[in-house]
Amino acid sequence: MTRDRSEMSEDDDDQQSQSQSPPLDLRSAAIAEPCSSSSSSFSVVDSTPNKSRNCISSGTLTSQPFPDHVLENVLENVLQFLDSRCDRNAASLVCKSWWRVEASTRSEVFIGNCYALSPSRLTQRFKRVSSLVLKGKPRFADFNLMPPDWGANFAPWVSTMAKAYPWLEKVDLKRMFVTDDDLALLAESFPGFKELILVCCEGFGTSGIAIVANKCRKLKVLDLIESEVTDDEVDWISCFPEDVTCLESLAFDCVEAPINFKALEGLVARSPCLKKLRLNRFVSLVELHRLLLGAPQLTSLGTGSFSHDEEPQSEQEPDYAAAFRACKSVVCLSGFRELMPEYLPAIYPVCANLTSLNFSYANISPDMFKPIIHNCHKLQVFWALDSICDEGLQAVAETCKELRELRIFPFDPREDSEGPVSEVGLQAISEGCRKLESILYFCQRMTNAAVIAMSENCPELTVFRLCIMGRHRPDHVTGKPMDEGFGAIVKNCKKLTRLAVSGLLTDQAFRYMGEYGKLVRTLSVAFAGDSDMALRHVLEGCPRLQKLEIRDSPFGDAALRSGMHRYYNMRFVWMSACSLTRGCCKDIARAMPNLVVEVIGSDDDDDNRDYVETLYMYRSLDGPRKDAPKFVAIL
Amino acid sequence: MAYEKVNELNLKDTELCLGLPGRTEEIKQEQEVSCVRSNNKRQFEETLDDEESTPPTKTQIVGWPPVRSYRKNNSVSYVKVSMDGAPYLRKIDLKTYKNYPELLKALENMFKFTVGEYSEREGYKGSGFVPTYEDKDGDWMLVGDVPWDMFSSSCKRLRIMKGSDAPALDSSSL
């Protein structure tokens, strides 16, 4: 079973573009401006994409044996089979003809940074887009490192696409600012609209959702994931049309507003295709029981509140296990907000089938946890709180031999909290779960030995994110920096594409990263390194680096300058609370006209004008954005 | 560390002693806290500064650890509380209490009763109400007989029994 990314996507890196440059990069864009094209194989440059399709007019090509339109028809028939955007990007660079045909046949567009280009550039190049994935704010904005209202507005995109792509079917947004008006325009403009996925978005409320529910009659997917949705006191569930719906996936666990349960029950009853349902905490266990009995075809379930309200003592309790037993197809389970551990055994009937289990909102002790996990032999994706302790992780290691992805979040996310998981749990996982590909692990104590063991035991690792919550914390057994541990990870995990480091780290760790991190695309650094050399190692070493986010590390101007040969080939660089000066950032902005260099300050600091609190820079085809708020200076 | 764990049992905790449950807990916790404080100091500061009489307040760094606010304060775990003769069940979050006295006080407030004197030998005496709980194995135990941490991680639900129902339970059934 492939892991469904829309299920639990928190900073999921796009696995597709492993090695190629992302779409709409400057080279392929250059073809749109033929005068500056350096990669085209012909010299005549006057034909624009909309002009005559006769590519023989570009003089250096030898005359074709077949008429040009036949060639392009053939190409169209072939290129339509290309799905991967890497392949499509490559195809578009072959020659102008291929560029044109690819542009006219690309139906799914991925834009990793909404400010890398303008909406009109998108609609001018690609004429038949039916699906858009669009990402906005940089990830560090999630941790309050950026003032609100920075940007990433969906409005210009939806208004441009409303005119250009009336057949649009799918919109998948991450960290974008979306208003109710945007949702209304979307619902009105795209009659065939099928899938709306909003991850870590904000700016809208239940009234916007109601309009989508009501007007998008072909809606199959409505997934609201970790988004902030204001409670406009609108009964949006009742706004779905009264006929049988096409719904396949409905996720609203992040909506902090009560739900009309009767309407929900009716909706589920008239949605025969519904496979994925994620409830919010306002759906009680009793109500869940009723829903499950009516929807045995579910494959993915997010429970609501897994507890009982204060109720009369004499009430006969429903047989929750029976409801779960009826759900023979459930392979993905999440939710468990407001958990009453005594009800956990109700899920025993589905444990053996589970490939994905998310306990990360459930404060479960090891004693309650172990009996459950010992049934979950097929588990591939597991998210939990550290309340399960090292003991719980040992149980996971004993049972879940198919585990691919593990995320352990802190129940008490403070630097000086107790830390119930440690190197013991990590070591156990590395020994038991050899197929591990992705790990996110919050802890208070770690050792190099355990990290090295993981690097040796888990060769399939592509994502390694270790967060030792105490800043600058060394190996707690040897007292040494964590250099060797992270060094082993980059050295031994040959498929590593994403790395997040923590703990006490010297420049040596970064030397390892530069030397061995050949496939690393995303790197997150916090409170690490000794000098500019650290950053230089990375910028000079990691050839595939796309996304670099650094905070509170002693890297200065010299280091930043050393990467100038890279920045056009990266999606973005974020550096906050480092040692950068405004002067240097200005120099870089001047030297690289297609790079947008944003200096983001806290609202008012006039002193230390030369000190750069936050630098966020990214390549752009259309110059600096026009919607920057006053606390953003674009150099 | 403030205490050693051997086979995951806190040996000090399982020492038998007289006195209300929680008294020793309180003392232990004071010791724990001061040790934790000094541990933190050694980890984060180069020089040992033992002259400080007030605990160092660590300023929380913005956005660190990198956990989305969405995740913070979102995980709650409840246990049901029932009292014989009371019409309504209640629920409480055990994590909000640090020890038995706090819990018992909250229960007393919730159900408007008093719990009486606890002793290891004789259980609760003097009030007619006996707080009991169901543990992870399904056994009904007397509240206070095991160390707090063990209790809070294995308690599935609470039941405050009326004295006449309680004789089956006493500390010797542990």
Coordinates of N, CA and C in Angstrom, one line a residue, chain A residues 10-11 142-144 175 200 226 254 307-313 317 337-343 360-361 363 365 367-368 383 385 409-411 413 415-416 442 467 469 471 473 526-527 551, chain B residues 3 8 32 36 40 43-44 58-72 74-80 82-91 95 136 153-157:
Chain A
E10 N 2.8 16.5 7.1 CA 3.4 17.6 7.8 C 4.8 17.7 7.3
D11 N 5.0 18.7 6.6 CA 6.3 18.9 5.9 C 6.7 17.8 5.0
D142 N 5.8 28.3 10.6 CA 5.0 27.5 11.5 C 5.4 27.7 12.9
F143 N 6.6 28.1 13.1 CA 7.1 28.2 14.5 C 7.2 29.6 15.0
N144 N 6.3 30.5 14.5 CA 6.3 31.9 14.9 C 7.5 32.6 14.6
R175 N 0.4 25.9 3.3 CA 0.8 27.2 3.9 C 0.5 28.4 3.0
C200 N -2.1 23.2 6.3 CA -1.5 24.3 7.1 C -1.9 25.6 6.5
E226 N -4.6 20.2 9.4 CA -3.8 21.1 10.2 C -3.9 22.6 9.8
C254 N -9.3 19.3 11.9 CA -8.7 20.5 12.4 C -9.8 21.6 12.6
S307 N -13.6 9.7 24.0 CA -14.0 9.7 25.4 C -15.4 9.9 25.5
H308 N -15.9 9.9 26.8 CA -17.3 10.1 27.0 C -17.5 11.4 27.8
D309 N -18.6 12.0 27.4 CA -18.9 13.2 28.2 C -19.5 12.7 29.6
E310 N -19.6 13.7 30.4 CA -20.2 13.4 31.7 C -21.6 12.9 31.4
E311 N -21.9 11.7 31.8 CA -23.2 11.2 31.4 C -23.8 10.4 32.5
P312 N -25.1 10.2 32.4 CA -25.8 9.4 33.5 C -25.1 8.0 33.6
Q313 N -25.0 7.6 34.8 CA -24.3 6.3 35.1 C -25.0 5.1 34.5
E317 N -23.6 1.2 27.6 CA -22.6 1.6 26.6 C -22.6 0.8 25.3
R337 N -8.4 12.2 19.9 CA -8.3 13.4 20.7 C -9.1 13.1 22.0
E338 N -8.7 13.8 23.1 CA -9.4 13.6 24.3 C -9.7 12.1 24.6
L339 N -8.6 11.4 24.7 CA -8.6 10.0 24.8 C -9.0 9.5 26.2
M340 N -9.8 8.5 26.3 CA -10.0 7.8 27.5 C -9.4 6.4 27.3
P341 N -8.3 6.1 27.9 CA -7.6 4.9 27.6 C -8.4 3.6 27.7
E342 N -9.4 3.7 28.6 CA -10.2 2.4 28.8 C -10.9 2.0 27.5
Y343 N -11.1 2.9 26.6 CA -11.7 2.6 25.3 C -10.8 2.1 24.2
S360 N -0.6 10.6 17.6 CA 0.2 11.8 18.1 C -0.7 12.9 18.8
Y361 N -1.9 12.6 19.0 CA -2.7 13.5 19.8 C -3.2 12.8 21.1
N363 N -2.3 11.0 24.6 CA -1.4 10.8 25.7 C -1.5 9.4 26.3
S365 N 0.1 6.0 27.9 CA 1.3 5.5 28.7 C 1.7 4.1 28.0
D367 N 2.0 1.3 29.3 CA 1.2 0.1 29.7 C -0.1 0.0 28.9
M368 N -0.6 1.1 28.5 CA -1.8 1.1 27.7 C -1.5 0.9 26.2
W383 N 2.8 7.4 14.0 CA 3.1 8.7 14.7 C 2.6 8.6 16.1
L385 N 3.1 10.3 20.5 CA 3.7 11.2 21.5 C 4.7 10.4 22.2
F409 N 6.5 12.8 18.7 CA 6.4 14.2 19.1 C 6.4 14.3 20.6
P410 N 6.9 15.5 21.1 CA 7.0 15.6 22.5 C 5.6 16.0 23.1
F411 N 5.2 15.3 24.2 CA 4.0 15.7 24.9 C 4.2 17.0 25.6
P413 N 6.5 20.0 25.0 CA 7.5 20.5 24.1 C 8.2 21.7 24.7
E415 N 12.1 23.0 26.4 CA 13.5 22.6 26.4 C 13.9 21.8 27.7
D416 N 13.3 22.1 28.8 CA 13.7 21.4 30.0 C 12.7 20.5 30.5
F442 N 11.7 13.6 18.5 CA 12.0 14.6 19.5 C 12.4 13.9 20.8
C467 N 15.5 15.9 16.7 CA 15.4 17.2 17.4 C 15.7 16.9 18.9
M469 N 15.9 18.5 22.1 CA 15.2 19.7 22.4 C 16.0 20.7 23.2
R471 N 19.0 23.0 23.6 CA 19.9 23.6 22.6 C 21.4 23.2 23.0
R473 N 23.0 20.6 23.1 CA 23.2 19.5 24.0 C 24.1 18.4 23.4
A526 N 19.6 24.4 13.3 CA 19.3 25.3 14.4 C 20.3 25.2 15.5
F527 N 20.8 26.3 15.9 CA 21.7 26.4 17.1 C 22.9 25.5 16.8
R551 N 18.5 28.6 11.6 CA 18.2 29.6 12.6 C 19.3 29.6 13.7
Chain B
Y3 N 16.7 10.1 40.8 CA 16.5 8.8 41.4 C 16.9 7.8 40.3
E8 N 12.9 -0.6 35.8 CA 11.8 0.3 35.7 C 11.0 0.5 37.0
E32 N 13.6 16.1 43.5 CA 13.7 15.9 42.0 C 13.9 17.3 41.4
V36 N 16.9 18.5 39.1 CA 16.6 18.8 37.7 C 17.2 20.2 37.4
N40 N 20.1 21.0 34.6 CA 19.9 22.0 33.5 C 21.1 23.0 33.5
Q43 N 24.2 21.7 32.1 CA 24.2 21.4 30.7 C 24.3 22.7 29.8
F44 N 23.7 23.7 30.3 CA 23.6 24.9 29.5 C 24.6 26.0 29.8
K58 N 14.6 29.8 32.7 CA 15.0 29.7 31.3 C 14.0 30.5 30.5
T59 N 14.5 31.5 29.8 CA 13.6 32.1 28.9 C 13.2 31.2 27.7
Q60 N 12.0 31.0 27.4 CA 11.6 30.2 26.3 C 12.0 30.8 25.0
I61 N 12.7 30.1 24.2 CA 13.1 30.7 22.9 C 11.9 30.6 22.0
V62 N 11.7 31.6 21.1 CA 10.6 31.6 20.2 C 10.8 30.4 19.2
G63 N 9.7 29.7 19.0 CA 9.7 28.7 18.0 C 10.6 27.5 18.3
W64 N 11.0 27.3 19.6 CA 11.8 26.2 19.9 C 11.3 25.4 21.1
P65 N 11.2 24.1 21.1 CA 11.4 23.2 20.0 C 10.4 23.4 18.9
P66 N 10.8 23.0 17.7 CA 10.0 23.3 16.5 C 8.7 22.4 16.4
V67 N 7.8 22.7 17.3 CA 6.5 22.0 17.3 C 5.4 23.0 17.0
R68 N 4.6 22.7 16.0 CA 3.5 23.6 15.6 C 2.6 23.8 16.8
S69 N 2.1 25.0 16.9 CA 1.3 25.4 18.1 C 0.0 24.5 18.0
Y70 N -0.3 24.1 16.8 CA -1.5 23.2 16.6 C -1.3 21.9 17.4
R71 N -0.1 21.5 17.6 CA 0.1 20.2 18.3 C 0.2 20.4 19.8
K72 N 0.6 21.6 20.2 CA 0.8 21.8 21.7 C -0.5 21.9 22.3
N74 N -2.7 19.9 22.8 CA -3.8 19.3 22.1 C -4.1 17.9 22.6
S75 N -3.1 17.3 23.3 CA -3.3 15.9 23.7 C -3.8 15.8 25.1
V76 N -5.0 15.4 25.3 CA -5.6 15.2 26.6 C -6.0 13.8 26.7
S77 N -5.9 13.3 27.9 CA -6.3 11.9 28.2 C -7.1 11.9 29.4
Y78 N -8.3 11.4 29.3 CA -9.2 11.4 30.5 C -9.4 10.0 31.1
V79 N -9.8 10.0 32.4 CA -10.4 8.8 33.0 C -11.7 9.2 33.6
K80 N -12.6 8.2 33.5 CA -13.9 8.4 34.0 C -13.9 8.3 35.5
S82 N -16.6 7.7 38.7 CA -17.9 7.5 39.1 C -18.0 7.4 40.7
M83 N -19.0 7.8 41.2 CA -19.2 7.6 42.7 C -20.5 6.9 42.9
D84 N -20.4 5.9 43.8 CA -21.7 5.2 44.1 C -22.7 6.1 44.6
G85 N -23.9 6.0 43.9 CA -25.0 6.9 44.4 C -25.1 8.2 43.6
A86 N -24.0 8.6 43.0 CA -24.1 9.9 42.2 C -24.7 9.6 40.8
P87 N -25.5 10.5 40.4 CA -26.2 10.2 39.1 C -25.3 10.4 37.9
Y88 N -24.3 11.2 38.0 CA -23.5 11.5 36.7 C -22.1 11.0 36.9
L89 N -21.6 10.5 35.8 CA -20.2 10.3 35.7 C -19.4 11.6 35.4
R90 N -18.2 11.6 35.9 CA -17.4 12.8 35.5 C -16.1 12.3 34.8
K91 N -15.4 13.2 34.3 CA -14.1 12.8 33.7 C -13.0 13.8 34.1
K95 N -3.2 14.0 34.2 CA -2.0 14.7 34.0 C -2.0 16.1 34.7
K136 N -4.7 -1.3 34.3 CA -4.6 -1.8 32.9 C -4.9 -3.2 32.8
S153 N -0.2 6.0 35.1 CA 0.0 5.4 33.8 C -0.8 4.2 33.6
S154 N -1.3 3.6 34.7 CA -2.1 2.4 34.5 C -3.6 2.5 34.9
C155 N -4.0 3.7 35.3 CA -5.3 3.9 35.8 C -6.3 4.0 34.6
K156 N -7.3 3.2 34.5 CA -8.2 3.3 33.4 C -9.5 4.0 33.8
R157 N -9.9 3.8 35.0 CA -11.0 4.6 35.5 C -11.1 4.5 37.0

